[in-house]
Amino acid sequence: MPRALPPGWKPGSKAAPEPDLPDFDAIAADNQRDTAATTPAQPRSTLSQLAASFLDWDLYKQAIPDLFKTGLPNTLILTFAASVIGLVLGMAPAVAGISSSRWLRWPARIYTDIFRGLPEVVIILLIGLGVGPVVGHLTGNNPYPLGIAALGLMAAAYVGEIFRSGIQSVDPGQLEASRALGFSYPTSMRLVVIPQGVRRVLPALMNQFISLLKASSLVYFLGLIANQRELFQVGRDLNAQTGNLSPLVAAGLFYLALTIPLTHLVNFIDTRLRRGRRPDEEDPLVLSTSQEMN
């Protein structure tokens, strides 16, 4: 703060009074005595450090409501919408990949190789940051639909390969028999071959759905607004605010609560398809026929 100059003061003169400073030596001596009298803190054990980093119950209580109300619905919306896009678009490269025309096979192969070869986060950033400004007038510069589109295009590449393997696993005699009955090739594929192929790859499709559920966390890189955050971003935001990993652990528990039941469902479907019905179960077709006869 400026102060009034003493009377008769000139630059270089010693008319100004000496500043009244505290006794720093006395303060240092007092601090040394206090430090010596204080017992040094004991080093924390490894388990206590891990518990403080991963098991902060107050942060769990703070994170779980946001994870349940905001993160979980958005994760399910992203996953379900991308799964629908993947199932619808995935059938096109699957059928084109087994076509006899190279003009259909090559584009399908190029699409599959690109979207399966690039890392998922690269595809999301390329579509979100590259295509986003071009279609900003359609999306309102909202990254949410771009994230769904990126996840759906990635899922279509994987689902297309799953469908193609299932279709090619069907005995060629099925197609020949349907053609002998007078069905055209598209009708034979639609009514005979493709339904059998899809039934055989149901476990693989469920596994792809689980992978897509986990990949939805990468939409975080597009910078969603507060009410669009998925599970990972909700946990990551609270982790950035507190420096503690407990919110991310809470988000991981939500992912486990979704993926573990789906994993057991995949195993059940796979076992059921391989073994068929139990001996004590009756064929529904035979049962309905016998009821009509009675």
PDB file of N, CA, C and O in Angstrom, residues 165-220:
ATOM      1  N   SER A 165     -20.681 -65.983 -40.822  1.00  0.00           N
ATOM      2  CA  SER A 165     -20.241 -67.306 -40.369  1.00  0.00           C
ATOM      3  C   SER A 165     -21.421 -68.217 -40.092  1.00  0.00           C
ATOM      4  O   SER A 165     -21.378 -69.420 -40.378  1.00  0.00           O
ATOM      5  N   GLY A 166     -22.497 -67.642 -39.542  1.00  0.00           N
ATOM      6  CA  GLY A 166     -23.681 -68.463 -39.285  1.00  0.00           C
ATOM      7  C   GLY A 166     -24.351 -68.926 -40.555  1.00  0.00           C
ATOM      8  O   GLY A 166     -24.775 -70.090 -40.666  1.00  0.00           O
ATOM      9  N   ILE A 167     -24.450 -68.043 -41.548  1.00  0.00           N
ATOM     10  CA  ILE A 167     -25.075 -68.416 -42.817  1.00  0.00           C
ATOM     11  C   ILE A 167     -24.256 -69.477 -43.535  1.00  0.00           C
ATOM     12  O   ILE A 167     -24.793 -70.451 -44.092  1.00  0.00           O
ATOM     13  N   GLN A 168     -22.935 -69.313 -43.519  1.00  0.00           N
ATOM     14  CA  GLN A 168     -22.089 -70.282 -44.211  1.00  0.00           C
ATOM     15  C   GLN A 168     -22.032 -71.625 -43.485  1.00  0.00           C
ATOM     16  O   GLN A 168     -21.630 -72.622 -44.091  1.00  0.00           O
ATOM     17  N   SER A 169     -22.428 -71.647 -42.209  1.00  0.00           N
ATOM     18  CA  SER A 169     -22.442 -72.923 -41.492  1.00  0.00           C
ATOM     19  C   SER A 169     -23.654 -73.782 -41.821  1.00  0.00           C
ATOM     20  O   SER A 169     -23.691 -74.967 -41.482  1.00  0.00           O
ATOM     21  N   VAL A 170     -24.659 -73.197 -42.467  1.00  0.00           N
ATOM     22  CA  VAL A 170     -25.850 -73.956 -42.845  1.00  0.00           C
ATOM     23  C   VAL A 170     -25.501 -74.877 -44.014  1.00  0.00           C
ATOM     24  O   VAL A 170     -24.806 -74.477 -44.951  1.00  0.00           O
ATOM     25  N   ASP A 171     -25.972 -76.090 -43.940  1.00  0.00           N
ATOM     26  CA  ASP A 171     -25.689 -77.075 -44.993  1.00  0.00           C
ATOM     27  C   ASP A 171     -26.175 -76.552 -46.343  1.00  0.00           C
ATOM     28  O   ASP A 171     -27.317 -76.097 -46.474  1.00  0.00           O
ATOM     29  N   PRO A 172     -25.322 -76.598 -47.375  1.00  0.00           N
ATOM     30  CA  PRO A 172     -25.754 -76.129 -48.708  1.00  0.00           C
ATOM     31  C   PRO A 172     -26.972 -76.863 -49.238  1.00  0.00           C
ATOM     32  O   PRO A 172     -27.701 -76.341 -50.083  1.00  0.00           O
ATOM     33  N   GLY A 173     -27.217 -78.077 -48.733  1.00  0.00           N
ATOM     34  CA  GLY A 173     -28.388 -78.811 -49.181  1.00  0.00           C
ATOM     35  C   GLY A 173     -29.682 -78.116 -48.825  1.00  0.00           C
ATOM     36  O   GLY A 173     -30.707 -78.319 -49.503  1.00  0.00           O
ATOM     37  N   GLN A 174     -29.673 -77.292 -47.767  1.00  0.00           N
ATOM     38  CA  GLN A 174     -30.874 -76.550 -47.394  1.00  0.00           C
ATOM     39  C   GLN A 174     -31.253 -75.569 -48.508  1.00  0.00           C
ATOM     40  O   GLN A 174     -32.427 -75.466 -48.882  1.00  0.00           O
ATOM     41  N   LEU A 175     -30.267 -74.885 -49.046  1.00  0.00           N
ATOM     42  CA  LEU A 175     -30.537 -73.953 -50.135  1.00  0.00           C
ATOM     43  C   LEU A 175     -30.949 -74.700 -51.395  1.00  0.00           C
ATOM     44  O   LEU A 175     -31.897 -74.293 -52.099  1.00  0.00           O
ATOM     45  N   GLU A 176     -30.289 -75.801 -51.699  1.00  0.00           N
ATOM     46  CA  GLU A 176     -30.618 -76.564 -52.898  1.00  0.00           C
ATOM     47  C   GLU A 176     -32.024 -77.149 -52.807  1.00  0.00           C
ATOM     48  O   GLU A 176     -32.779 -77.164 -53.798  1.00  0.00           O
ATOM     49  N   ALA A 177     -32.397 -77.620 -51.611  1.00  0.00           N
ATOM     50  CA  ALA A 177     -33.741 -78.189 -51.452  1.00  0.00           C
ATOM     51  C   ALA A 177     -34.812 -77.124 -51.617  1.00  0.00           C
ATOM     52  O   ALA A 177     -35.858 -77.364 -52.254  1.00  0.00           O
ATOM     53  N   SER A 178     -34.575 -75.949 -51.067  1.00  0.00           N
ATOM     54  CA  SER A 178     -35.572 -74.882 -51.204  1.00  0.00           C
ATOM     55  C   SER A 178     -35.672 -74.410 -52.652  1.00  0.00           C
ATOM     56  O   SER A 178     -36.776 -74.120 -53.141  1.00  0.00           O
ATOM     57  N   ARG A 179     -34.545 -74.391 -53.378  1.00  0.00           N
ATOM     58  CA  ARG A 179     -34.601 -74.014 -54.785  1.00  0.00           C
ATOM     59  C   ARG A 179     -35.332 -75.076 -55.598  1.00  0.00           C
ATOM     60  O   ARG A 179     -36.058 -74.771 -56.554  1.00  0.00           O
ATOM     61  N   ALA A 180     -35.161 -76.352 -55.198  1.00  0.00           N
ATOM     62  CA  ALA A 180     -35.862 -77.428 -55.904  1.00  0.00           C
ATOM     63  C   ALA A 180     -37.368 -77.353 -55.695  1.00  0.00           C
ATOM     64  O   ALA A 180     -38.144 -77.803 -56.543  1.00  0.00           O
ATOM     65  N   LEU A 181     -37.775 -76.776 -54.571  1.00  0.00           N
ATOM     66  CA  LEU A 181     -39.204 -76.619 -54.300  1.00  0.00           C
ATOM     67  C   LEU A 181     -39.811 -75.414 -55.017  1.00  0.00           C
ATOM     68  O   LEU A 181     -41.019 -75.172 -54.893  1.00  0.00           O
ATOM     69  N   GLY A 182     -38.981 -74.664 -55.724  1.00  0.00           N
ATOM     70  CA  GLY A 182     -39.500 -73.559 -56.503  1.00  0.00           C
ATOM     71  C   GLY A 182     -39.246 -72.190 -55.912  1.00  0.00           C
ATOM     72  O   GLY A 182     -39.683 -71.182 -56.492  1.00  0.00           O
ATOM     73  N   PHE A 183     -38.536 -72.099 -54.771  1.00  0.00           N
ATOM     74  CA  PHE A 183     -38.231 -70.794 -54.189  1.00  0.00           C
ATOM     75  C   PHE A 183     -37.110 -70.125 -54.990  1.00  0.00           C
ATOM     76  O   PHE A 183     -36.187 -70.793 -55.466  1.00  0.00           O
ATOM     77  N   SER A 184     -37.187 -68.824 -55.094  1.00  0.00           N
ATOM     78  CA  SER A 184     -36.086 -68.079 -55.705  1.00  0.00           C
ATOM     79  C   SER A 184     -34.926 -67.993 -54.718  1.00  0.00           C
ATOM     80  O   SER A 184     -35.064 -68.303 -53.538  1.00  0.00           O
ATOM     81  N   TYR A 185     -33.777 -67.543 -55.224  1.00  0.00           N
ATOM     82  CA  TYR A 185     -32.604 -67.450 -54.343  1.00  0.00           C
ATOM     83  C   TYR A 185     -32.830 -66.472 -53.185  1.00  0.00           C
ATOM     84  O   TYR A 185     -32.566 -66.828 -52.021  1.00  0.00           O
ATOM     85  N   PRO A 186     -33.331 -65.239 -53.440  1.00  0.00           N
ATOM     86  CA  PRO A 186     -33.574 -64.342 -52.294  1.00  0.00           C
ATOM     87  C   PRO A 186     -34.576 -64.904 -51.297  1.00  0.00           C
ATOM     88  O   PRO A 186     -34.405 -64.786 -50.080  1.00  0.00           O
ATOM     89  N   THR A 187     -35.631 -65.554 -51.808  1.00  0.00           N
ATOM     90  CA  THR A 187     -36.631 -66.123 -50.898  1.00  0.00           C
ATOM     91  C   THR A 187     -36.046 -67.282 -50.102  1.00  0.00           C
ATOM     92  O   THR A 187     -36.330 -67.435 -48.906  1.00  0.00           O
ATOM     93  N   SER A 188     -35.234 -68.108 -50.744  1.00  0.00           N
ATOM     94  CA  SER A 188     -34.607 -69.223 -50.041  1.00  0.00           C
ATOM     95  C   SER A 188     -33.692 -68.715 -48.931  1.00  0.00           C
ATOM     96  O   SER A 188     -33.675 -69.269 -47.818  1.00  0.00           O
ATOM     97  N   MET A 189     -32.937 -67.675 -49.228  1.00  0.00           N
ATOM     98  CA  MET A 189     -32.051 -67.117 -48.202  1.00  0.00           C
ATOM     99  C   MET A 189     -32.857 -66.511 -47.056  1.00  0.00           C
ATOM    100  O   MET A 189     -32.519 -66.692 -45.882  1.00  0.00           O
ATOM    101  N   ARG A 190     -33.934 -65.812 -47.397  1.00  0.00           N
ATOM    102  CA  ARG A 190     -34.699 -65.098 -46.375  1.00  0.00           C
ATOM    103  C   ARG A 190     -35.506 -66.033 -45.495  1.00  0.00           C
ATOM    104  O   ARG A 190     -35.633 -65.800 -44.284  1.00  0.00           O
ATOM    105  N   LEU A 191     -36.057 -67.116 -46.064  1.00  0.00           N
ATOM    106  CA  LEU A 191     -36.954 -67.979 -45.307  1.00  0.00           C
ATOM    107  C   LEU A 191     -36.301 -69.262 -44.780  1.00  0.00           C
ATOM    108  O   LEU A 191     -36.803 -69.843 -43.817  1.00  0.00           O
ATOM    109  N   VAL A 192     -35.201 -69.683 -45.392  1.00  0.00           N
ATOM    110  CA  VAL A 192     -34.631 -70.984 -45.040  1.00  0.00           C
ATOM    111  C   VAL A 192     -33.233 -70.848 -44.442  1.00  0.00           C
ATOM    112  O   VAL A 192     -32.972 -71.311 -43.325  1.00  0.00           O
ATOM    113  N   VAL A 193     -32.331 -70.209 -45.150  1.00  0.00           N
ATOM    114  CA  VAL A 193     -30.922 -70.223 -44.758  1.00  0.00           C
ATOM    115  C   VAL A 193     -30.638 -69.233 -43.632  1.00  0.00           C
ATOM    116  O   VAL A 193     -30.052 -69.597 -42.603  1.00  0.00           O
ATOM    117  N   ILE A 194     -31.043 -67.982 -43.808  1.00  0.00           N
ATOM    118  CA  ILE A 194     -30.704 -66.950 -42.823  1.00  0.00           C
ATOM    119  C   ILE A 194     -31.306 -67.246 -41.446  1.00  0.00           C
ATOM    120  O   ILE A 194     -30.604 -67.098 -40.427  1.00  0.00           O
ATOM    121  N   PRO A 195     -32.575 -67.663 -41.328  1.00  0.00           N
ATOM    122  CA  PRO A 195     -33.078 -67.985 -39.986  1.00  0.00           C
ATOM    123  C   PRO A 195     -32.271 -69.069 -39.276  1.00  0.00           C
ATOM    124  O   PRO A 195     -32.028 -68.979 -38.062  1.00  0.00           O
ATOM    125  N   GLN A 196     -31.839 -70.097 -39.996  1.00  0.00           N
ATOM    126  CA  GLN A 196     -31.025 -71.135 -39.371  1.00  0.00           C
ATOM    127  C   GLN A 196     -29.649 -70.594 -38.966  1.00  0.00           C
ATOM    128  O   GLN A 196     -29.122 -70.932 -37.896  1.00  0.00           O
ATOM    129  N   GLY A 197     -29.071 -69.752 -39.830  1.00  0.00           N
ATOM    130  CA  GLY A 197     -27.765 -69.190 -39.502  1.00  0.00           C
ATOM    131  C   GLY A 197     -27.814 -68.277 -38.303  1.00  0.00           C
ATOM    132  O   GLY A 197     -26.925 -68.313 -37.442  1.00  0.00           O
ATOM    133  N   VAL A 198     -28.852 -67.452 -38.197  1.00  0.00           N
ATOM    134  CA  VAL A 198     -28.987 -66.544 -37.059  1.00  0.00           C
ATOM    135  C   VAL A 198     -29.173 -67.334 -35.767  1.00  0.00           C
ATOM    136  O   VAL A 198     -28.599 -66.989 -34.721  1.00  0.00           O
ATOM    137  N   ARG A 199     -29.941 -68.405 -35.826  1.00  0.00           N
ATOM    138  CA  ARG A 199     -30.162 -69.216 -34.629  1.00  0.00           C
ATOM    139  C   ARG A 199     -28.856 -69.816 -34.117  1.00  0.00           C
ATOM    140  O   ARG A 199     -28.654 -69.942 -32.910  1.00  0.00           O
ATOM    141  N   ARG A 200     -27.964 -70.137 -35.008  1.00  0.00           N
ATOM    142  CA  ARG A 200     -26.709 -70.758 -34.598  1.00  0.00           C
ATOM    143  C   ARG A 200     -25.730 -69.772 -33.977  1.00  0.00           C
ATOM    144  O   ARG A 200     -24.818 -70.189 -33.266  1.00  0.00           O
ATOM    145  N   VAL A 201     -25.878 -68.499 -34.270  1.00  0.00           N
ATOM    146  CA  VAL A 201     -24.903 -67.520 -33.776  1.00  0.00           C
ATOM    147  C   VAL A 201     -25.489 -66.638 -32.674  1.00  0.00           C
ATOM    148  O   VAL A 201     -24.922 -65.583 -32.370  1.00  0.00           O
ATOM    149  N   LEU A 202     -26.589 -67.045 -32.072  1.00  0.00           N
ATOM    150  CA  LEU A 202     -27.169 -66.242 -30.994  1.00  0.00           C
ATOM    151  C   LEU A 202     -26.186 -65.999 -29.847  1.00  0.00           C
ATOM    152  O   LEU A 202     -26.098 -64.880 -29.328  1.00  0.00           O
ATOM    153  N   PRO A 203     -25.428 -67.017 -29.382  1.00  0.00           N
ATOM    154  CA  PRO A 203     -24.458 -66.726 -28.317  1.00  0.00           C
ATOM    155  C   PRO A 203     -23.415 -65.693 -28.727  1.00  0.00           C
ATOM    156  O   PRO A 203     -23.042 -64.825 -27.937  1.00  0.00           O
ATOM    157  N   ALA A 204     -22.936 -65.774 -29.963  1.00  0.00           N
ATOM    158  CA  ALA A 204     -21.951 -64.795 -30.422  1.00  0.00           C
ATOM    159  C   ALA A 204     -22.558 -63.394 -30.495  1.00  0.00           C
ATOM    160  O   ALA A 204     -21.882 -62.397 -30.200  1.00  0.00           O
ATOM    161  N   LEU A 205     -23.820 -63.299 -30.876  1.00  0.00           N
ATOM    162  CA  LEU A 205     -24.475 -61.996 -30.905  1.00  0.00           C
ATOM    163  C   LEU A 205     -24.616 -61.417 -29.509  1.00  0.00           C
ATOM    164  O   LEU A 205     -24.440 -60.206 -29.300  1.00  0.00           O
ATOM    165  N   MET A 206     -24.922 -62.258 -28.530  1.00  0.00           N
ATOM    166  CA  MET A 206     -25.014 -61.780 -27.156  1.00  0.00           C
ATOM    167  C   MET A 206     -23.653 -61.314 -26.656  1.00  0.00           C
ATOM    168  O   MET A 206     -23.549 -60.307 -25.943  1.00  0.00           O
ATOM    169  N   ASN A 207     -22.594 -62.024 -27.012  1.00  0.00           N
ATOM    170  CA  ASN A 207     -21.256 -61.571 -26.627  1.00  0.00           C
ATOM    171  C   ASN A 207     -20.928 -60.222 -27.260  1.00  0.00           C
ATOM    172  O   ASN A 207     -20.286 -59.369 -26.632  1.00  0.00           O
ATOM    173  N   GLN A 208     -21.336 -60.027 -28.494  1.00  0.00           N
ATOM    174  CA  GLN A 208     -21.112 -58.736 -29.143  1.00  0.00           C
ATOM    175  C   GLN A 208     -21.898 -57.632 -28.452  1.00  0.00           C
ATOM    176  O   GLN A 208     -21.428 -56.497 -28.332  1.00  0.00           O
ATOM    177  N   PHE A 209     -23.090 -57.944 -27.977  1.00  0.00           N
ATOM    178  CA  PHE A 209     -23.891 -56.967 -27.237  1.00  0.00           C
ATOM    179  C   PHE A 209     -23.166 -56.568 -25.946  1.00  0.00           C
ATOM    180  O   PHE A 209     -23.158 -55.391 -25.570  1.00  0.00           O
ATOM    181  N   ILE A 210     -22.551 -57.524 -25.271  1.00  0.00           N
ATOM    182  CA  ILE A 210     -21.800 -57.221 -24.052  1.00  0.00           C
ATOM    183  C   ILE A 210     -20.605 -56.335 -24.377  1.00  0.00           C
ATOM    184  O   ILE A 210     -20.301 -55.373 -23.655  1.00  0.00           O
ATOM    185  N   SER A 211     -19.889 -56.639 -25.458  1.00  0.00           N
ATOM    186  CA  SER A 211     -18.751 -55.813 -25.864  1.00  0.00           C
ATOM    187  C   SER A 211     -19.197 -54.396 -26.204  1.00  0.00           C
ATOM    188  O   SER A 211     -18.507 -53.416 -25.881  1.00  0.00           O
ATOM    189  N   LEU A 212     -20.353 -54.274 -26.840  1.00  0.00           N
ATOM    190  CA  LEU A 212     -20.869 -52.953 -27.187  1.00  0.00           C
ATOM    191  C   LEU A 212     -21.255 -52.175 -25.937  1.00  0.00           C
ATOM    192  O   LEU A 212     -21.079 -50.951 -25.873  1.00  0.00           O
ATOM    193  N   LEU A 213     -21.770 -52.873 -24.937  1.00  0.00           N
ATOM    194  CA  LEU A 213     -22.111 -52.221 -23.672  1.00  0.00           C
ATOM    195  C   LEU A 213     -20.877 -51.601 -23.026  1.00  0.00           C
ATOM    196  O   LEU A 213     -20.917 -50.468 -22.525  1.00  0.00           O
ATOM    197  N   LYS A 214     -19.772 -52.300 -23.066  1.00  0.00           N
ATOM    198  CA  LYS A 214     -18.534 -51.761 -22.491  1.00  0.00           C
ATOM    199  C   LYS A 214     -17.936 -50.675 -23.379  1.00  0.00           C
ATOM    200  O   LYS A 214     -17.357 -49.703 -22.879  1.00  0.00           O
ATOM    201  N   ALA A 215     -18.065 -50.821 -24.701  1.00  0.00           N
ATOM    202  CA  ALA A 215     -17.512 -49.811 -25.611  1.00  0.00           C
ATOM    203  C   ALA A 215     -18.275 -48.496 -25.542  1.00  0.00           C
ATOM    204  O   ALA A 215     -17.736 -47.456 -25.956  1.00  0.00           O
ATOM    205  N   SER A 216     -19.487 -48.495 -25.002  1.00  0.00           N
ATOM    206  CA  SER A 216     -20.238 -47.244 -24.890  1.00  0.00           C
ATOM    207  C   SER A 216     -19.542 -46.235 -23.987  1.00  0.00           C
ATOM    208  O   SER A 216     -19.812 -45.032 -24.074  1.00  0.00           O
ATOM    209  N   SER A 217     -18.640 -46.695 -23.124  1.00  0.00           N
ATOM    210  CA  SER A 217     -17.917 -45.764 -22.254  1.00  0.00           C
ATOM    211  C   SER A 217     -16.986 -44.856 -23.047  1.00  0.00           C
ATOM    212  O   SER A 217     -16.598 -43.786 -22.558  1.00  0.00           O
ATOM    213  N   LEU A 218     -16.620 -45.240 -24.281  1.00  0.00           N
ATOM    214  CA  LEU A 218     -15.694 -44.430 -25.077  1.00  0.00           C
ATOM    215  C   LEU A 218     -16.352 -43.187 -25.652  1.00  0.00           C
ATOM    216  O   LEU A 218     -15.654 -42.292 -26.136  1.00  0.00           O
ATOM    217  N   VAL A 219     -17.678 -43.112 -25.618  1.00  0.00           N
ATOM    218  CA  VAL A 219     -18.360 -41.902 -26.073  1.00  0.00           C
ATOM    219  C   VAL A 219     -17.988 -40.721 -25.171  1.00  0.00           C
ATOM    220  O   VAL A 219     -18.194 -39.554 -25.530  1.00  0.00           O
ATOM    221  N   TYR A 220     -17.417 -41.016 -24.026  1.00  0.00           N
ATOM    222  CA  TYR A 220     -16.934 -39.991 -23.098  1.00  0.00           C
ATOM    223  C   TYR A 220     -16.014 -38.994 -23.795  1.00  0.00           C
ATOM    224  O   TYR A 220     -16.016 -37.798 -23.478  1.00  0.00           O
TER     225      TYR A 220
END
